[in-house]
Amino acid sequence: MTGRGARRLHRCDNHCDRTSTAAGTGAGAARLPADTVSAPRRPLPWSPAAVENALHEVLHAYQERARQWREDFEDLDEDLLAEAAGEARIFGADPVAAVDKLVRALLSGLGLWQEAIGTLRWDLAAAAQERPLPSGRPTPAVPRTSTGARPAPHSSTRSPATITACCPTPTGKTDRGDRPVTRLKLV
């Protein structure tokens, strides 16, 4: 069939098959200039092997930074604390203060190690995507109403709200003995 309403196979730039009419999409569709057709998408410029190498580099750099922390906490036990107290006694210092100083330094190291783990997470994600991530943690999108306004903050009460009214119910249930109860839900 070759008339105006004939169907033909159409291949778009995304290489999907669909049928269209010979008449086109509307009046003047046949007269559209050729430059309005967009070029097909090209593959991303990076290969999986390049991304894997970038991920290994980030992980190796983290392991180098974490080596000292691992060594500090690997031998941590009561003997190390007793040794710190013994050395403090030998030099005439307060052994409790020496142990406290050692523990505070180790806790500080734990905090730095935790920060390094958080940084590693962002660095791995950035290396995998080959683009920098936004600073800070992402914030969830706030839903909007149909008018574009943000909804009012939710209260800690039950949702949907329930109002108890003292009026007769078809079931005859009562709340406090002889008074029937109706529960209304606000939407």
C-alpha atoms as a PDB file:
ATOM      1  CA  MET A   1       0.000   0.000   0.000  1.00  0.00           C
ATOM      2  CA  THR A   2       1.524   3.282  -1.067  1.00  0.00           C
ATOM      3  CA  GLY A   3      -1.222   5.803  -0.332  1.00  0.00           C
ATOM      4  CA  ARG A   4      -1.203   8.699   2.116  1.00  0.00           C
ATOM      5  CA  GLY A   5      -2.184   6.538   5.116  1.00  0.00           C
ATOM      6  CA  ALA A   6       0.252   3.703   4.322  1.00  0.00           C
ATOM      7  CA  ARG A   7       2.296   2.346   7.180  1.00  0.00           C
ATOM      8  CA  ARG A   8       6.036   2.002   6.867  1.00  0.00           C
ATOM      9  CA  LEU A   9       8.871   0.884   9.077  1.00  0.00           C
ATOM     10  CA  HIS A  10      10.694   3.813  10.647  1.00  0.00           C
ATOM     11  CA  ARG A  11      14.151   3.717  12.194  1.00  0.00           C
ATOM     12  CA  CYS A  12      14.981   6.574  14.503  1.00  0.00           C
ATOM     13  CA  ASP A  13      18.397   7.650  15.765  1.00  0.00           C
ATOM     14  CA  ASN A  14      18.126   5.414  18.813  1.00  0.00           C
ATOM     15  CA  HIS A  15      17.821   2.389  16.500  1.00  0.00           C
ATOM     16  CA  CYS A  16      14.372   1.404  17.735  1.00  0.00           C
ATOM     17  CA  ASP A  17      11.851  -0.017  15.300  1.00  0.00           C
ATOM     18  CA  ARG A  18       8.436   1.585  15.173  1.00  0.00           C
ATOM     19  CA  THR A  19       5.843   2.133  12.514  1.00  0.00           C
ATOM     20  CA  SER A  20       4.639   5.506  11.352  1.00  0.00           C
ATOM     21  CA  THR A  21       2.300   6.738   8.681  1.00  0.00           C
ATOM     22  CA  ALA A  22       3.534   8.037   5.383  1.00  0.00           C
ATOM     23  CA  ALA A  23       1.762  11.279   6.170  1.00  0.00           C
ATOM     24  CA  GLY A  24       4.273  11.937   8.987  1.00  0.00           C
ATOM     25  CA  THR A  25       3.591  13.356  12.400  1.00  0.00           C
ATOM     26  CA  GLY A  26       1.705  16.429  11.290  1.00  0.00           C
ATOM     27  CA  ALA A  27       1.318  19.122   8.691  1.00  0.00           C
ATOM     28  CA  GLY A  28       4.650  20.038   7.162  1.00  0.00           C
ATOM     29  CA  ALA A  29       6.523  17.126   8.747  1.00  0.00           C
ATOM     30  CA  ALA A  30       7.952  16.125   5.372  1.00  0.00           C
ATOM     31  CA  ARG A  31       9.494  19.598   4.980  1.00  0.00           C
ATOM     32  CA  LEU A  32      11.588  19.478   8.194  1.00  0.00           C
ATOM     33  CA  PRO A  33      15.242  20.297   7.537  1.00  0.00           C
ATOM     34  CA  ALA A  34      17.676  17.412   7.785  1.00  0.00           C
ATOM     35  CA  ASP A  35      19.757  19.101  10.503  1.00  0.00           C
ATOM     36  CA  THR A  36      16.982  18.746  13.089  1.00  0.00           C
ATOM     37  CA  VAL A  37      17.707  15.028  13.347  1.00  0.00           C
ATOM     38  CA  SER A  38      20.127  14.421  16.202  1.00  0.00           C
ATOM     39  CA  ALA A  39      23.130  12.176  15.842  1.00  0.00           C
ATOM     40  CA  PRO A  40      23.056   8.771  17.539  1.00  0.00           C
ATOM     41  CA  ARG A  41      24.480   8.567  21.052  1.00  0.00           C
ATOM     42  CA  ARG A  42      28.131   7.673  21.258  1.00  0.00           C
ATOM     43  CA  PRO A  43      29.577   5.329  23.859  1.00  0.00           C
ATOM     44  CA  LEU A  44      31.113   6.930  26.925  1.00  0.00           C
ATOM     45  CA  PRO A  45      34.788   7.851  26.522  1.00  0.00           C
ATOM     46  CA  TRP A  46      36.040   5.512  29.227  1.00  0.00           C
ATOM     47  CA  SER A  47      36.397   1.769  29.143  1.00  0.00           C
ATOM     48  CA  PRO A  48      35.651  -0.665  31.975  1.00  0.00           C
ATOM     49  CA  ALA A  49      39.357  -1.476  32.220  1.00  0.00           C
ATOM     50  CA  ALA A  50      40.241   2.196  32.731  1.00  0.00           C
ATOM     51  CA  VAL A  51      37.624   2.510  35.460  1.00  0.00           C
ATOM     52  CA  GLU A  52      38.903  -0.641  37.148  1.00  0.00           C
ATOM     53  CA  ASN A  53      42.463   0.742  37.100  1.00  0.00           C
ATOM     54  CA  ALA A  54      41.258   4.024  38.596  1.00  0.00           C
ATOM     55  CA  LEU A  55      39.418   2.127  41.334  1.00  0.00           C
ATOM     56  CA  HIS A  56      42.525   0.072  42.129  1.00  0.00           C
ATOM     57  CA  GLU A  57      44.631   3.244  42.334  1.00  0.00           C
ATOM     58  CA  VAL A  58      42.200   4.842  44.792  1.00  0.00           C
ATOM     59  CA  LEU A  59      42.086   1.678  46.893  1.00  0.00           C
ATOM     60  CA  HIS A  60      45.884   1.357  46.894  1.00  0.00           C
ATOM     61  CA  ALA A  61      46.285   4.988  48.034  1.00  0.00           C
ATOM     62  CA  TYR A  62      43.829   4.348  50.885  1.00  0.00           C
ATOM     63  CA  GLN A  63      45.688   1.201  51.943  1.00  0.00           C
ATOM     64  CA  GLU A  64      48.933   3.176  52.101  1.00  0.00           C
ATOM     65  CA  ARG A  65      47.291   5.785  54.350  1.00  0.00           C
ATOM     66  CA  ALA A  66      45.678   3.120  56.550  1.00  0.00           C
ATOM     67  CA  ARG A  67      48.863   1.075  57.057  1.00  0.00           C
ATOM     68  CA  GLN A  68      50.011   3.135  60.060  1.00  0.00           C
ATOM     69  CA  TRP A  69      46.590   2.920  61.710  1.00  0.00           C
ATOM     70  CA  ARG A  70      46.545  -0.854  61.260  1.00  0.00           C
ATOM     71  CA  GLU A  71      49.985  -1.126  62.844  1.00  0.00           C
ATOM     72  CA  ASP A  72      48.926   1.064  65.781  1.00  0.00           C
ATOM     73  CA  PHE A  73      45.855  -1.008  66.575  1.00  0.00           C
ATOM     74  CA  GLU A  74      47.250  -4.429  65.698  1.00  0.00           C
ATOM     75  CA  ASP A  75      49.287  -4.773  68.914  1.00  0.00           C
ATOM     76  CA  LEU A  76      46.903  -2.870  71.170  1.00  0.00           C
ATOM     77  CA  ASP A  77      46.278  -4.833  74.360  1.00  0.00           C
ATOM     78  CA  GLU A  78      46.711  -4.475  78.115  1.00  0.00           C
ATOM     79  CA  ASP A  79      50.464  -5.169  77.822  1.00  0.00           C
ATOM     80  CA  LEU A  80      50.914  -2.046  75.694  1.00  0.00           C
ATOM     81  CA  LEU A  81      49.033   0.042  78.256  1.00  0.00           C
ATOM     82  CA  ALA A  82      51.103  -1.474  81.099  1.00  0.00           C
ATOM     83  CA  GLU A  83      54.275  -0.710  79.162  1.00  0.00           C
ATOM     84  CA  ALA A  84      53.220   2.947  78.739  1.00  0.00           C
ATOM     85  CA  ALA A  85      52.511   3.181  82.483  1.00  0.00           C
ATOM     86  CA  GLY A  86      55.876   1.535  83.320  1.00  0.00           C
ATOM     87  CA  GLU A  87      57.812   3.958  81.116  1.00  0.00           C
ATOM     88  CA  ALA A  88      56.028   6.887  82.746  1.00  0.00           C
ATOM     89  CA  ARG A  89      57.056   5.629  86.217  1.00  0.00           C
ATOM     90  CA  ILE A  90      60.675   5.263  85.107  1.00  0.00           C
ATOM     91  CA  PHE A  91      60.793   8.885  83.943  1.00  0.00           C
ATOM     92  CA  GLY A  92      58.954  10.127  87.023  1.00  0.00           C
ATOM     93  CA  ALA A  93      55.702  11.002  85.229  1.00  0.00           C
ATOM     94  CA  ASP A  94      52.167  10.106  86.206  1.00  0.00           C
ATOM     95  CA  PRO A  95      51.379   6.613  84.791  1.00  0.00           C
ATOM     96  CA  VAL A  96      47.632   7.301  84.611  1.00  0.00           C
ATOM     97  CA  ALA A  97      48.249  10.461  82.598  1.00  0.00           C
ATOM     98  CA  ALA A  98      50.579   8.548  80.255  1.00  0.00           C
ATOM     99  CA  VAL A  99      47.980   5.828  79.618  1.00  0.00           C
ATOM    100  CA  ASP A 100      45.291   8.491  79.177  1.00  0.00           C
ATOM    101  CA  LYS A 101      47.468  10.315  76.644  1.00  0.00           C
ATOM    102  CA  LEU A 102      48.075   7.069  74.719  1.00  0.00           C
ATOM    103  CA  VAL A 103      44.371   6.177  74.652  1.00  0.00           C
ATOM    104  CA  ARG A 104      43.406   9.688  73.520  1.00  0.00           C
ATOM    105  CA  ALA A 105      45.969   9.519  70.700  1.00  0.00           C
ATOM    106  CA  LEU A 106      44.572   6.151  69.618  1.00  0.00           C
ATOM    107  CA  LEU A 107      41.010   7.502  69.706  1.00  0.00           C
ATOM    108  CA  SER A 108      42.109  10.440  67.578  1.00  0.00           C
ATOM    109  CA  GLY A 109      43.647   7.956  65.146  1.00  0.00           C
ATOM    110  CA  LEU A 110      40.346   6.070  65.022  1.00  0.00           C
ATOM    111  CA  GLY A 111      38.544   9.298  64.132  1.00  0.00           C
ATOM    112  CA  LEU A 112      41.011  10.006  61.329  1.00  0.00           C
ATOM    113  CA  TRP A 113      40.672   6.441  60.088  1.00  0.00           C
ATOM    114  CA  GLN A 114      36.887   6.785  60.023  1.00  0.00           C
ATOM    115  CA  GLU A 115      37.203  10.015  58.011  1.00  0.00           C
ATOM    116  CA  ALA A 116      39.536   8.241  55.591  1.00  0.00           C
ATOM    117  CA  ILE A 117      36.953   5.483  55.109  1.00  0.00           C
ATOM    118  CA  GLY A 118      34.296   8.111  54.324  1.00  0.00           C
ATOM    119  CA  THR A 119      36.643   9.815  51.882  1.00  0.00           C
ATOM    120  CA  LEU A 120      37.410   6.449  50.301  1.00  0.00           C
ATOM    121  CA  ARG A 121      33.719   5.926  49.640  1.00  0.00           C
ATOM    122  CA  TRP A 122      33.453   9.248  47.768  1.00  0.00           C
ATOM    123  CA  ASP A 123      36.744   8.700  45.927  1.00  0.00           C
ATOM    124  CA  LEU A 124      35.683   5.242  44.741  1.00  0.00           C
ATOM    125  CA  ALA A 125      32.348   6.553  43.527  1.00  0.00           C
ATOM    126  CA  ALA A 126      34.040   9.444  41.708  1.00  0.00           C
ATOM    127  CA  ALA A 127      36.588   7.114  40.106  1.00  0.00           C
ATOM    128  CA  ALA A 128      33.824   4.785  38.971  1.00  0.00           C
ATOM    129  CA  GLN A 129      31.887   7.616  37.379  1.00  0.00           C
ATOM    130  CA  GLU A 130      34.881   9.653  36.197  1.00  0.00           C
ATOM    131  CA  ARG A 131      33.382  12.831  37.494  1.00  0.00           C
ATOM    132  CA  PRO A 132      33.625  14.644  40.821  1.00  0.00           C
ATOM    133  CA  LEU A 133      30.756  14.166  43.234  1.00  0.00           C
ATOM    134  CA  PRO A 134      29.102  17.099  44.997  1.00  0.00           C
ATOM    135  CA  SER A 135      30.668  17.978  48.313  1.00  0.00           C
ATOM    136  CA  GLY A 136      28.848  16.789  51.387  1.00  0.00           C
ATOM    137  CA  ARG A 137      26.137  14.213  51.627  1.00  0.00           C
ATOM    138  CA  PRO A 138      23.318  14.274  49.113  1.00  0.00           C
ATOM    139  CA  THR A 139      20.030  15.581  50.433  1.00  0.00           C
ATOM    140  CA  PRO A 140      16.822  13.793  49.581  1.00  0.00           C
ATOM    141  CA  ALA A 141      14.516  15.530  47.156  1.00  0.00           C
ATOM    142  CA  VAL A 142      11.594  17.275  48.828  1.00  0.00           C
ATOM    143  CA  PRO A 143       8.300  16.331  47.226  1.00  0.00           C
ATOM    144  CA  ARG A 144       6.192  19.171  45.918  1.00  0.00           C
ATOM    145  CA  THR A 145       2.475  19.571  45.505  1.00  0.00           C
ATOM    146  CA  SER A 146       0.795  20.086  42.145  1.00  0.00           C
ATOM    147  CA  THR A 147       1.082  23.858  42.627  1.00  0.00           C
ATOM    148  CA  GLY A 148       4.852  23.612  43.119  1.00  0.00           C
ATOM    149  CA  ALA A 149       4.754  24.427  46.840  1.00  0.00           C
ATOM    150  CA  ARG A 150       6.422  22.241  49.429  1.00  0.00           C
ATOM    151  CA  PRO A 151       4.047  20.383  51.715  1.00  0.00           C
ATOM    152  CA  ALA A 152       3.690  21.405  55.350  1.00  0.00           C
ATOM    153  CA  PRO A 153       5.952  19.552  57.779  1.00  0.00           C
ATOM    154  CA  HIS A 154       4.416  16.435  59.270  1.00  0.00           C
ATOM    155  CA  SER A 155       3.443  16.372  62.922  1.00  0.00           C
ATOM    156  CA  SER A 156       4.133  13.492  65.265  1.00  0.00           C
ATOM    157  CA  THR A 157       0.450  12.518  65.433  1.00  0.00           C
ATOM    158  CA  ARG A 158      -1.028   9.551  63.650  1.00  0.00           C
ATOM    159  CA  SER A 159      -1.613   9.889  59.971  1.00  0.00           C
ATOM    160  CA  PRO A 160      -4.380   9.919  58.768  1.00  0.00           C
ATOM    161  CA  ALA A 161      -5.936  11.918  61.573  1.00  0.00           C
ATOM    162  CA  THR A 162      -8.826  10.342  63.433  1.00  0.00           C
ATOM    163  CA  ILE A 163     -11.557  12.315  65.195  1.00  0.00           C
ATOM    164  CA  THR A 164     -13.786  10.623  67.732  1.00  0.00           C
ATOM    165  CA  ALA A 165     -17.322  11.988  67.827  1.00  0.00           C
ATOM    166  CA  CYS A 166     -20.159  10.978  70.106  1.00  0.00           C
ATOM    167  CA  CYS A 167     -22.972  10.082  67.746  1.00  0.00           C
ATOM    168  CA  PRO A 168     -24.789   6.863  66.898  1.00  0.00           C
ATOM    169  CA  THR A 169     -23.059   4.309  64.696  1.00  0.00           C
ATOM    170  CA  PRO A 170     -24.663   1.657  62.572  1.00  0.00           C
ATOM    171  CA  THR A 171     -22.758  -1.075  64.413  1.00  0.00           C
ATOM    172  CA  GLY A 172     -23.766   0.170  67.852  1.00  0.00           C
ATOM    173  CA  LYS A 173     -20.208   0.039  69.262  1.00  0.00           C
ATOM    174  CA  THR A 174     -19.687   2.128  72.346  1.00  0.00           C
ATOM    175  CA  ASP A 175     -16.604   3.853  73.652  1.00  0.00           C
ATOM    176  CA  ARG A 176     -17.367   4.452  77.338  1.00  0.00           C
ATOM    177  CA  GLY A 177     -20.239   2.265  78.183  1.00  0.00           C
ATOM    178  CA  ASP A 178     -23.476   3.697  76.844  1.00  0.00           C
ATOM    179  CA  ARG A 179     -22.243   6.327  74.331  1.00  0.00           C
ATOM    180  CA  PRO A 180     -21.849   5.081  70.754  1.00  0.00           C
ATOM    181  CA  VAL A 181     -18.716   6.214  68.915  1.00  0.00           C
ATOM    182  CA  THR A 182     -18.073   7.225  65.319  1.00  0.00           C
ATOM    183  CA  ARG A 183     -14.539   7.590  64.033  1.00  0.00           C
ATOM    184  CA  LEU A 184     -14.039  10.010  61.168  1.00  0.00           C
ATOM    185  CA  LYS A 185     -10.861   9.961  59.106  1.00  0.00           C
ATOM    186  CA  LEU A 186      -9.568  13.193  57.647  1.00  0.00           C
ATOM    187  CA  VAL A 187      -7.848  12.834  54.337  1.00  0.00           C
END
